[in-house]
Structure formats: C-alpha cells, structure tokens
Amino acid sequence: MTRKEFVKMCGVLGLGMPLQMGLSSCSKETTEPNASERIIIIGAGAAGLSAGYLLRQQGIDFQILEASAIPGGRMKRTVDFVDFPIPLGAEWLHVGTDVFGEIVNDDSQQISLETKAYDPAVDYGLFGEEEWSIADVGFESDRKFINSTWFDFFDQYILPSIQDKIRYNSVVQSIDYGGDQVRIQTANEEFVADKLIITIPLKMLQTGAIAFSPGLPDRKQQAIDQATVWDGCKAFIEFSEKFYPAFTVYDIQPETAGQKLYYDAAYGQNSNRHVMGLFAVGIAAQEYISLTDAQRKEYMLNELDEQYDQKASAHYVQHIFQNWNAEPFINGAYLYDHEDWRRVEVLAESVDNKLFFAGEAYGFSNDWGGVHVAARAAKRAVEELVG
C-alpha cells in the first residue's frame, strides 16, 4: 500500500490518522522544556513555521533562518491571477479538517476556514473517453480550500506570533555539530544553537546545499541519497467558458514514474471565473519544464483541444506556470508516493540529539508528502527536542 492509498483508506473509512501522528497539546503543563536552550530552525515552510509556533507556545527561545525573502516554501500562492487565491504549490487538504485545530494547538482559537469536498454524485473525471468517478480519480477524501489556501491558513493563524523570529535571506551554507553546540554558517553570519531543527526540502540535502561537519551518519546519508524526489510543476489556465469536468486524467506508466491531471481549479470558489489547473510530477512534469512559455501554452492548449473538441483554444484567456524544479532553495516537488516506508523512517531520525528533521519528506512510515505531514513532523521534532 502506498502512502497516498493509506491516507485515502483512512478518509473512506472515516478514520483519523494514527494517534502517534496527532498533534496533542504542547502546553507548558504537559512538558518541562529547558527554556534556556537556544534552538535554530532552518526553513520557514510549513514545518519550520509549525516548529517555531510550538516552541513559542512553550516559552523556548528560537530563531528561524529562511533562505528566501518570504515564508511559506512550497505553500506558495498568488492573488494576482484571478479573483481568488491560486495555490502554486500545496493545494488540497488530504485529511480531516480537524488538522487545523491540531496545528493551532489552542482550544481558545476559533478557526474560520472553509473547505469543500468533491461530490461523487455530480463530480467526475475523464480518462480518455472513459468517465471516472471521484474514487477512480483518487480524490474521494480530498478537500479544496474555498477562497483561501494552505498559505493563507499559516499566514492567519501561525505566522503572526512568530514573524519577529524569522531571519529572511539567510542561506545556510554549513552546519558544524561536532562540539557541545551547533554552529550554523550563512554567507554573512554565524549562529550558535544548542539544537537545530532542519526543515529544508530533501532535494536541497541531496544536492549538498549544506555541508555537515562531521558528515551525517552513513545510514542517514544513504537514505537521503537514495530517496526519490519528484520533479514538479503546475499551471493555471483561465478560459471564457467552462467545458471540462472536475478532472482530466492521464495515464503515466509505470505509475511510479509520475502523475498528471488537469482539474477544475475554480471548484467551489465564490467566483465566476473559469480556471483549469495542471498538476504534473515525475516524468510528466518534464513535458512542460523543457518548453519555452510560448511552446508550453501551445502544448497545453493542443492536448486540451484534442480532449475537448478545440474548445480550449477557442476560449483561452491567460495562463501562469510554476516550475518547482527551478524554484530557488527548493528544486523539486516532494517525496514520491512510492517511497520505501523504511527509508522515510530513517529520513526522519534525529542525529546526536542535536539535529532534528521535520517536513513532508521527514514523515512517518504510513504518511508523507503533504502539508499536514510537515506540521505533524514538526510536532514530533519539538517533542523529541524538549525531551
């Protein structure tokens, strides 16, 4: 059973995720953190923001070093394309909505966020000429954010309380954890911490973006080197008329090589705009990444014209494209769905009680590759860190 199949099974059966993955309370009453310890978090994506937020709840000093000029990582979104937010990265909610409360970790906080599940009685997908149900497509347990995104959730509920602790444009070059403290070197500054939470995308570790001294344990380094991170891209195309169903599915073989689908990106939104999204990972993403923007537009419209009787070209308005391979400090999509679960467990292991790992790739043996995983991995790292 793949990671995605496991998550879907939980949704179909009405089950929550396993208890060890839940975000139980991190209140000061339930733990005894060492408030004098200095913690540094590398990365201000979902995991880094979640870790900082939980540390602040416990009164532990921390600093977040973010390589880019903005937070969010792969939760990137734009509000300039149409009249609702477009998620250029993480888009769907793959688990129950109670995960929002788990991440906020504060019963007094009221969360007002709207999501919408697909309706199996109405919504469907096309696979060639064949009509597929929502279950066939694999989205029976997924939900769309309505007039918001994963980024907006973190921006509203998590970021405000920790914004002052983030240092932007801080590209970490090396980490020395051989002494009593951890020394983190950026291009212009050195930071010293007692413990470090590493949340950067796995692809950056694979490319050697950070030099470790001493080198990471062989078991850890081998897991990093052997893991598969999918290439990835997304596109959004606005049309003057809606001529497509919820999903248009393409067959990628072998299935471990990638995924590709067009989908109704405006599904459930309070908008009259017609926007189709393209999601492509693995070898499917290379079809688009290798093209110029003009070639890419023609390629997308041609394949949709073939599927929908020339309606795509006739109703085209505009498009945008996000190449995650070319995104600085990210360089790819996410850990692929068919990864060996034992490797995922090694990726998540801490090193010498000094280096702790959190993020979608440093997940759990039965779940990885999503924003909810990144947040839950951050919770696990914080719990292990404070002992």
Short mmCIF file of C-alpha atoms in Angstrom, two decimals:
data_model
loop_
_atom_site.label_atom_id
_atom_site.label_comp_id
_atom_site.label_asym_id
_atom_site.label_seq_id
_atom_site.Cartn_x
_atom_site.Cartn_y
_atom_site.Cartn_z
CA MET A 1 0.00 0.00 0.00
CA THR A 2 1.43 3.39 -0.98
CA ARG A 3 1.40 6.47 1.21
CA LYS A 4 -1.46 8.01 -0.77
CA GLU A 5 -3.50 4.81 -0.68
CA PHE A 6 -3.17 4.69 3.10
CA VAL A 7 -4.36 8.27 3.56
CA LYS A 8 -7.29 7.68 1.21
CA MET A 9 -8.28 4.50 3.04
CA CYS A 10 -8.50 6.46 6.29
CA GLY A 11 -10.75 9.01 4.61
CA VAL A 12 -13.02 6.39 3.03
CA LEU A 13 -13.43 4.50 6.30
CA GLY A 14 -13.95 7.66 8.31
CA LEU A 15 -10.82 7.03 10.32
CA GLY A 16 -8.48 9.60 11.76
CA MET A 17 -4.75 9.28 11.29
CA PRO A 18 -2.84 7.11 13.80
CA LEU A 19 -2.52 8.55 17.28
CA GLN A 20 1.25 8.86 17.11
CA MET A 21 0.73 11.35 14.29
CA GLY A 22 -1.74 13.51 16.18
CA LEU A 23 -0.85 16.98 17.44
CA SER A 24 -1.67 16.70 21.10
CA SER A 25 -1.37 19.71 23.37
CA CYS A 26 2.07 21.25 23.70
CA SER A 27 1.18 23.30 26.75
CA LYS A 28 3.71 24.06 29.48
CA GLU A 29 1.66 21.97 31.88
CA THR A 30 2.36 18.75 29.94
CA THR A 31 6.10 19.23 29.32
CA GLU A 32 9.09 20.65 31.15
CA PRO A 33 11.19 22.31 28.46
CA ASN A 34 14.60 23.78 29.11
CA ALA A 35 13.74 27.42 28.43
CA SER A 36 17.42 28.39 28.49
CA GLU A 37 18.22 26.33 25.39
CA ARG A 38 18.75 28.13 22.11
CA ILE A 39 17.03 26.49 19.14
CA ILE A 40 17.54 27.36 15.49
CA ILE A 41 15.14 26.25 12.78
CA ILE A 42 16.27 26.16 9.15
CA GLY A 43 13.40 26.91 6.79
CA ALA A 44 10.12 28.83 7.10
CA GLY A 45 7.85 26.47 5.24
CA ALA A 46 5.01 24.53 6.87
CA ALA A 47 7.33 22.50 9.13
CA GLY A 48 9.56 25.40 10.15
CA LEU A 49 6.65 27.69 10.94
CA SER A 50 4.88 24.92 12.88
CA ALA A 51 8.00 24.12 14.90
CA GLY A 52 8.60 27.76 15.78
CA TYR A 53 4.97 28.23 16.74
CA LEU A 54 5.06 25.24 19.10
CA LEU A 55 8.35 26.34 20.65
CA ARG A 56 6.93 29.81 21.29
CA GLN A 57 3.92 28.22 22.99
CA GLN A 58 6.37 26.56 25.38
CA GLY A 59 8.49 29.63 26.01
CA ILE A 60 11.61 28.24 24.35
CA ASP A 61 13.94 30.67 22.58
CA PHE A 62 14.36 30.06 18.86
CA GLN A 63 15.33 31.68 15.58
CA ILE A 64 14.16 30.71 12.09
CA LEU A 65 16.63 31.12 9.23
CA GLU A 66 14.86 31.34 5.87
CA ALA A 67 16.85 31.37 2.64
CA SER A 68 14.28 33.30 0.61
CA ALA A 69 12.69 36.70 1.18
CA ILE A 70 9.24 35.32 2.09
CA PRO A 71 7.81 32.50 4.22
CA GLY A 72 5.73 29.57 3.04
CA GLY A 73 8.06 27.40 0.97
CA ARG A 74 6.01 25.06 -1.20
CA MET A 75 2.76 26.65 0.01
CA LYS A 76 3.40 29.49 -2.44
CA ARG A 77 0.29 31.17 -3.84
CA THR A 78 -0.67 34.19 -5.94
CA VAL A 79 -3.63 36.55 -5.64
CA ASP A 80 -2.89 38.43 -8.87
CA PHE A 81 -4.15 35.95 -11.46
CA VAL A 82 -7.93 35.91 -10.90
CA ASP A 83 -10.32 36.93 -8.11
CA PHE A 84 -9.46 34.06 -5.76
CA PRO A 85 -6.09 32.81 -4.44
CA ILE A 86 -4.26 30.42 -6.74
CA PRO A 87 -2.15 27.77 -4.93
CA LEU A 88 1.03 27.44 -6.97
CA GLY A 89 2.19 24.72 -4.60
CA ALA A 90 0.30 22.75 -1.93
CA GLU A 91 -3.38 22.84 -2.81
CA TRP A 92 -5.61 20.13 -1.36
CA LEU A 93 -6.39 19.08 2.20
CA HIS A 94 -5.72 15.33 2.29
CA VAL A 95 -7.00 14.64 5.83
CA GLY A 96 -9.88 15.81 8.02
CA THR A 97 -10.42 19.49 8.82
CA ASP A 98 -9.64 18.81 12.47
CA VAL A 99 -5.97 19.05 11.48
CA PHE A 100 -6.33 22.86 11.52
CA GLY A 101 -7.08 22.76 15.23
CA GLU A 102 -4.24 20.32 15.80
CA ILE A 103 -1.76 22.69 14.18
CA VAL A 104 -3.06 25.77 16.01
CA ASN A 105 -2.93 23.76 19.25
CA ASP A 106 -5.07 26.26 21.15
CA ASP A 107 -8.66 25.45 22.05
CA SER A 108 -9.44 29.12 22.62
CA GLN A 109 -8.63 29.96 19.00
CA GLN A 110 -11.64 29.90 16.66
CA ILE A 111 -10.68 28.77 13.16
CA SER A 112 -12.84 30.13 10.37
CA LEU A 113 -11.73 28.38 7.21
CA GLU A 114 -13.95 26.92 4.52
CA THR A 115 -13.16 23.78 2.54
CA LYS A 116 -15.26 21.73 0.16
CA ALA A 117 -15.23 18.01 -0.58
CA TYR A 118 -15.95 16.68 -4.05
CA ASP A 119 -19.48 15.41 -4.63
CA PRO A 120 -19.37 11.85 -6.03
CA ALA A 121 -22.96 12.21 -7.27
CA VAL A 122 -22.05 15.14 -9.51
CA ASP A 123 -18.30 15.42 -9.97
CA TYR A 124 -16.32 13.10 -12.20
CA GLY A 125 -13.16 12.81 -14.24
CA LEU A 126 -12.35 11.85 -17.81
CA PHE A 127 -9.70 9.28 -18.69
CA GLY A 128 -9.62 9.47 -22.46
CA GLU A 129 -13.26 8.91 -23.44
CA GLU A 130 -13.99 6.98 -20.26
CA GLU A 131 -15.83 8.63 -17.38
CA TRP A 132 -14.25 8.05 -13.99
CA SER A 133 -15.79 8.54 -10.55
CA ILE A 134 -14.12 10.72 -7.94
CA ALA A 135 -13.00 7.50 -6.23
CA ASP A 136 -11.44 6.28 -9.51
CA VAL A 137 -9.53 9.53 -9.79
CA GLY A 138 -8.37 9.16 -6.19
CA PHE A 139 -9.86 12.35 -4.71
CA GLU A 140 -12.71 10.93 -2.64
CA SER A 141 -11.14 12.07 0.65
CA ASP A 142 -9.55 15.33 -0.55
CA ARG A 143 -10.95 18.81 0.01
CA LYS A 144 -10.46 22.13 -1.76
CA PHE A 145 -9.82 25.36 0.14
CA ILE A 146 -12.50 27.95 -0.63
CA ASN A 147 -11.15 31.45 -1.30
CA SER A 148 -8.01 30.61 0.65
CA THR A 149 -5.03 28.24 0.54
CA TRP A 150 -2.70 26.39 2.88
CA PHE A 151 -0.53 29.53 2.83
CA ASP A 152 -3.46 31.67 3.99
CA PHE A 153 -4.09 29.32 6.92
CA PHE A 154 -0.50 29.66 8.13
CA ASP A 155 -0.46 33.38 7.38
CA GLN A 156 -3.53 33.96 9.53
CA TYR A 157 -3.06 31.55 12.44
CA ILE A 158 0.64 30.68 12.74
CA LEU A 159 2.84 33.39 11.26
CA PRO A 160 1.69 36.45 13.30
CA SER A 161 3.04 35.12 16.61
CA ILE A 162 6.47 34.17 15.23
CA GLN A 163 7.10 36.69 12.45
CA ASP A 164 9.63 38.55 14.60
CA LYS A 165 11.72 35.38 14.95
CA ILE A 166 12.34 34.86 11.21
CA ARG A 167 15.57 35.99 9.54
CA TYR A 168 14.98 36.15 5.78
CA ASN A 169 17.61 35.90 3.04
CA SER A 170 19.69 33.73 5.36
CA VAL A 171 21.14 30.96 3.21
CA VAL A 172 22.73 28.31 5.41
CA GLN A 173 26.00 27.01 3.94
CA SER A 174 27.37 24.73 6.66
CA ILE A 175 26.44 23.09 9.95
CA ASP A 176 29.07 22.01 12.48
CA TYR A 177 27.56 19.84 15.18
CA GLY A 178 30.79 18.26 16.39
CA GLY A 179 31.12 20.32 19.57
CA ASP A 180 28.89 20.96 22.56
CA GLN A 181 26.86 23.41 20.48
CA VAL A 182 25.78 23.55 16.86
CA ARG A 183 27.37 26.23 14.69
CA ILE A 184 25.43 27.36 11.64
CA GLN A 185 27.20 29.41 8.98
CA THR A 186 25.44 31.59 6.42
CA ALA A 187 27.15 33.73 3.78
CA ASN A 188 27.49 36.66 6.19
CA GLU A 189 26.94 35.43 9.72
CA GLU A 190 27.46 32.58 12.16
CA PHE A 191 24.74 31.40 14.52
CA VAL A 192 25.18 29.18 17.56
CA ALA A 193 22.48 26.92 18.97
CA ASP A 194 22.08 24.08 21.40
CA LYS A 195 19.86 22.16 18.98
CA LEU A 196 18.80 22.53 15.37
CA ILE A 197 15.58 21.68 13.51
CA ILE A 198 16.21 21.16 9.80
CA THR A 199 13.13 21.61 7.61
CA ILE A 200 14.64 22.38 4.22
CA PRO A 201 13.36 20.38 1.21
CA LEU A 202 15.02 16.98 0.86
CA LYS A 203 16.23 17.89 -2.64
CA MET A 204 18.48 20.56 -1.13
CA LEU A 205 20.16 17.97 1.08
CA GLN A 206 20.57 15.68 -1.92
CA THR A 207 22.38 18.40 -3.87
CA GLY A 208 24.75 19.12 -0.98
CA ALA A 209 23.49 22.66 -0.44
CA ILE A 210 24.57 22.38 3.21
CA ALA A 211 27.93 20.94 4.30
CA PHE A 212 27.76 18.95 7.56
CA SER A 213 30.70 18.56 9.94
CA PRO A 214 31.05 15.82 10.87
CA GLY A 215 29.28 14.23 7.91
CA LEU A 216 25.87 12.78 8.58
CA PRO A 217 25.85 9.11 9.69
CA ASP A 218 26.11 6.68 6.77
CA ARG A 219 22.60 5.33 7.41
CA LYS A 220 21.15 8.84 7.26
CA GLN A 221 23.17 9.97 4.23
CA GLN A 222 22.28 6.84 2.27
CA ALA A 223 18.58 7.39 2.91
CA ILE A 224 18.91 10.98 1.70
CA ASP A 225 20.83 9.97 -1.42
CA GLN A 226 18.55 7.07 -2.34
CA ALA A 227 15.18 8.76 -1.78
CA THR A 228 13.20 9.86 -4.84
CA VAL A 229 12.00 13.45 -5.02
CA TRP A 230 9.66 14.00 -7.93
CA ASP A 231 10.21 16.82 -10.42
CA GLY A 232 7.15 19.03 -10.37
CA CYS A 233 5.23 21.86 -11.99
CA LYS A 234 1.78 23.41 -12.01
CA ALA A 235 -0.05 25.60 -14.49
CA PHE A 236 -3.32 27.51 -14.35
CA ILE A 237 -5.29 28.44 -17.46
CA GLU A 238 -8.26 30.80 -17.49
CA PHE A 239 -10.99 30.22 -20.07
CA SER A 240 -14.01 32.32 -21.00
CA GLU A 241 -16.23 29.24 -20.75
CA LYS A 242 -16.22 26.06 -18.65
CA PHE A 243 -16.13 23.00 -20.90
CA TYR A 244 -14.42 20.46 -18.64
CA PRO A 245 -15.32 18.24 -15.63
CA ALA A 246 -13.65 18.19 -12.22
CA PHE A 247 -10.68 16.15 -13.51
CA THR A 248 -9.00 15.13 -16.74
CA VAL A 249 -6.70 12.21 -16.00
CA TYR A 250 -3.67 11.00 -17.96
CA ASP A 251 -2.08 7.57 -17.79
CA ILE A 252 1.59 7.68 -16.75
CA GLN A 253 3.39 4.36 -16.95
CA PRO A 254 4.81 2.96 -14.89
CA GLU A 255 2.73 4.60 -12.18
CA THR A 256 5.86 5.07 -10.09
CA ALA A 257 7.21 7.42 -12.77
CA GLY A 258 4.81 10.30 -12.13
CA GLN A 259 1.32 11.74 -12.20
CA LYS A 260 -0.54 14.19 -14.43
CA LEU A 261 -4.01 15.67 -14.42
CA TYR A 262 -5.93 18.77 -15.35
CA TYR A 263 -8.60 19.82 -12.89
CA ASP A 264 -11.18 22.50 -12.15
CA ALA A 265 -9.11 24.93 -10.08
CA ALA A 266 -12.12 27.19 -9.53
CA TYR A 267 -14.11 24.34 -7.97
CA GLY A 268 -16.30 25.67 -5.14
CA GLN A 269 -14.83 29.18 -5.27
CA ASN A 270 -17.01 32.26 -4.90
CA SER A 271 -16.13 33.32 -8.42
CA ASN A 272 -17.47 33.39 -11.95
CA ARG A 273 -14.01 32.85 -13.43
CA HIS A 274 -13.22 29.58 -15.20
CA VAL A 275 -9.76 28.28 -14.30
CA MET A 276 -8.27 24.91 -15.10
CA GLY A 277 -5.24 23.71 -13.19
CA LEU A 278 -2.49 21.38 -14.36
CA PHE A 279 -0.66 19.19 -11.84
CA ALA A 280 2.34 17.22 -13.12
CA VAL A 281 5.09 15.41 -11.22
CA GLY A 282 7.83 12.99 -12.18
CA ILE A 283 8.40 12.38 -15.88
CA ALA A 284 5.08 14.08 -16.66
CA ALA A 285 6.48 17.39 -15.43
CA GLN A 286 9.36 17.23 -17.90
CA GLU A 287 6.91 17.64 -20.80
CA TYR A 288 6.31 21.22 -19.65
CA ILE A 289 9.52 22.21 -17.87
CA SER A 290 11.59 21.72 -21.02
CA LEU A 291 9.49 24.14 -23.11
CA THR A 292 9.52 27.91 -23.51
CA ASP A 293 6.41 29.69 -22.24
CA ALA A 294 5.03 30.13 -25.78
CA GLN A 295 5.66 26.46 -26.57
CA ARG A 296 4.12 25.44 -23.28
CA LYS A 297 0.94 27.40 -23.95
CA GLU A 298 0.58 25.78 -27.38
CA TYR A 299 1.31 22.33 -25.95
CA MET A 300 -1.32 22.62 -23.20
CA LEU A 301 -4.00 24.03 -25.49
CA ASN A 302 -3.32 21.36 -28.13
CA GLU A 303 -3.75 18.48 -25.71
CA LEU A 304 -6.90 20.02 -24.26
CA ASP A 305 -8.25 20.76 -27.75
CA GLU A 306 -7.80 17.10 -28.59
CA GLN A 307 -9.75 16.10 -25.49
CA TYR A 308 -12.44 18.79 -25.75
CA ASP A 309 -13.11 19.40 -29.46
CA GLN A 310 -10.97 22.53 -29.92
CA LYS A 311 -12.73 24.37 -27.08
CA ALA A 312 -9.54 25.18 -25.18
CA SER A 313 -8.04 27.38 -27.89
CA ALA A 314 -11.41 28.97 -28.61
CA HIS A 315 -11.91 30.06 -25.00
CA TYR A 316 -8.33 30.71 -23.82
CA VAL A 317 -7.82 33.92 -21.80
CA GLN A 318 -4.49 33.68 -19.92
CA HIS A 319 -2.20 31.29 -18.08
CA ILE A 320 0.55 31.13 -15.47
CA PHE A 321 3.17 28.47 -14.83
CA GLN A 322 5.11 27.35 -11.76
CA ASN A 323 8.27 25.29 -12.24
CA TRP A 324 9.19 23.84 -8.87
CA ASN A 325 12.46 22.44 -10.20
CA ALA A 326 13.65 25.99 -10.85
CA GLU A 327 12.45 27.42 -7.54
CA PRO A 328 15.49 28.60 -5.54
CA PHE A 329 16.14 26.65 -2.33
CA ILE A 330 13.52 24.01 -3.28
CA ASN A 331 14.49 22.45 -6.64
CA GLY A 332 11.69 19.89 -6.93
CA ALA A 333 8.22 18.79 -5.87
CA TYR A 334 8.03 16.32 -2.98
CA LEU A 335 8.98 12.81 -1.87
CA TYR A 336 7.27 10.48 -4.30
CA ASP A 337 4.28 8.40 -3.29
CA HIS A 338 6.01 5.05 -3.79
CA GLU A 339 8.98 5.59 -1.49
CA ASP A 340 10.05 2.74 0.79
CA TRP A 341 8.45 3.46 4.18
CA ARG A 342 11.58 2.23 5.96
CA ARG A 343 13.60 4.89 4.19
CA VAL A 344 11.09 7.53 5.28
CA GLU A 345 11.64 6.50 8.89
CA VAL A 346 15.41 6.93 8.53
CA LEU A 347 14.97 10.34 6.89
CA ALA A 348 13.02 11.40 9.98
CA GLU A 349 15.58 10.19 12.53
CA SER A 350 17.45 12.77 14.61
CA VAL A 351 21.24 12.86 14.85
CA ASP A 352 23.21 13.03 18.13
CA ASN A 353 20.28 14.68 19.94
CA LYS A 354 21.35 17.88 18.16
CA LEU A 355 19.93 17.71 14.65
CA PHE A 356 16.19 17.15 14.27
CA PHE A 357 14.38 16.81 10.95
CA ALA A 358 10.84 17.88 10.04
CA GLY A 359 8.97 18.32 6.78
CA GLU A 360 6.88 16.45 4.25
CA ALA A 361 9.76 14.11 3.38
CA TYR A 362 10.79 13.50 7.00
CA GLY A 363 7.43 11.98 7.74
CA PHE A 364 6.02 8.73 9.04
CA SER A 365 6.10 5.15 7.84
CA ASN A 366 2.48 5.40 6.71
CA ASP A 367 2.25 9.01 5.58
CA TRP A 368 4.49 11.56 3.87
CA GLY A 369 4.39 14.20 1.18
CA GLY A 370 1.76 16.67 2.47
CA VAL A 371 1.43 19.88 4.49
CA HIS A 372 -0.31 18.05 7.32
CA VAL A 373 2.67 15.67 7.46
CA ALA A 374 5.10 18.59 7.67
CA ALA A 375 3.18 20.05 10.61
CA ARG A 376 2.95 16.72 12.39
CA ALA A 377 6.65 16.03 11.81
CA ALA A 378 7.40 19.43 13.36
CA LYS A 379 5.36 18.45 16.40
CA ARG A 380 7.29 15.19 16.71
CA ALA A 381 10.63 17.01 16.39
CA VAL A 382 9.68 19.52 19.09
CA GLU A 383 8.52 16.78 21.44
CA GLU A 384 11.78 14.87 20.95
CA LEU A 385 13.86 18.01 21.28
CA VAL A 386 12.40 19.09 24.60
CA GLY A 387 12.55 15.51 25.91
#
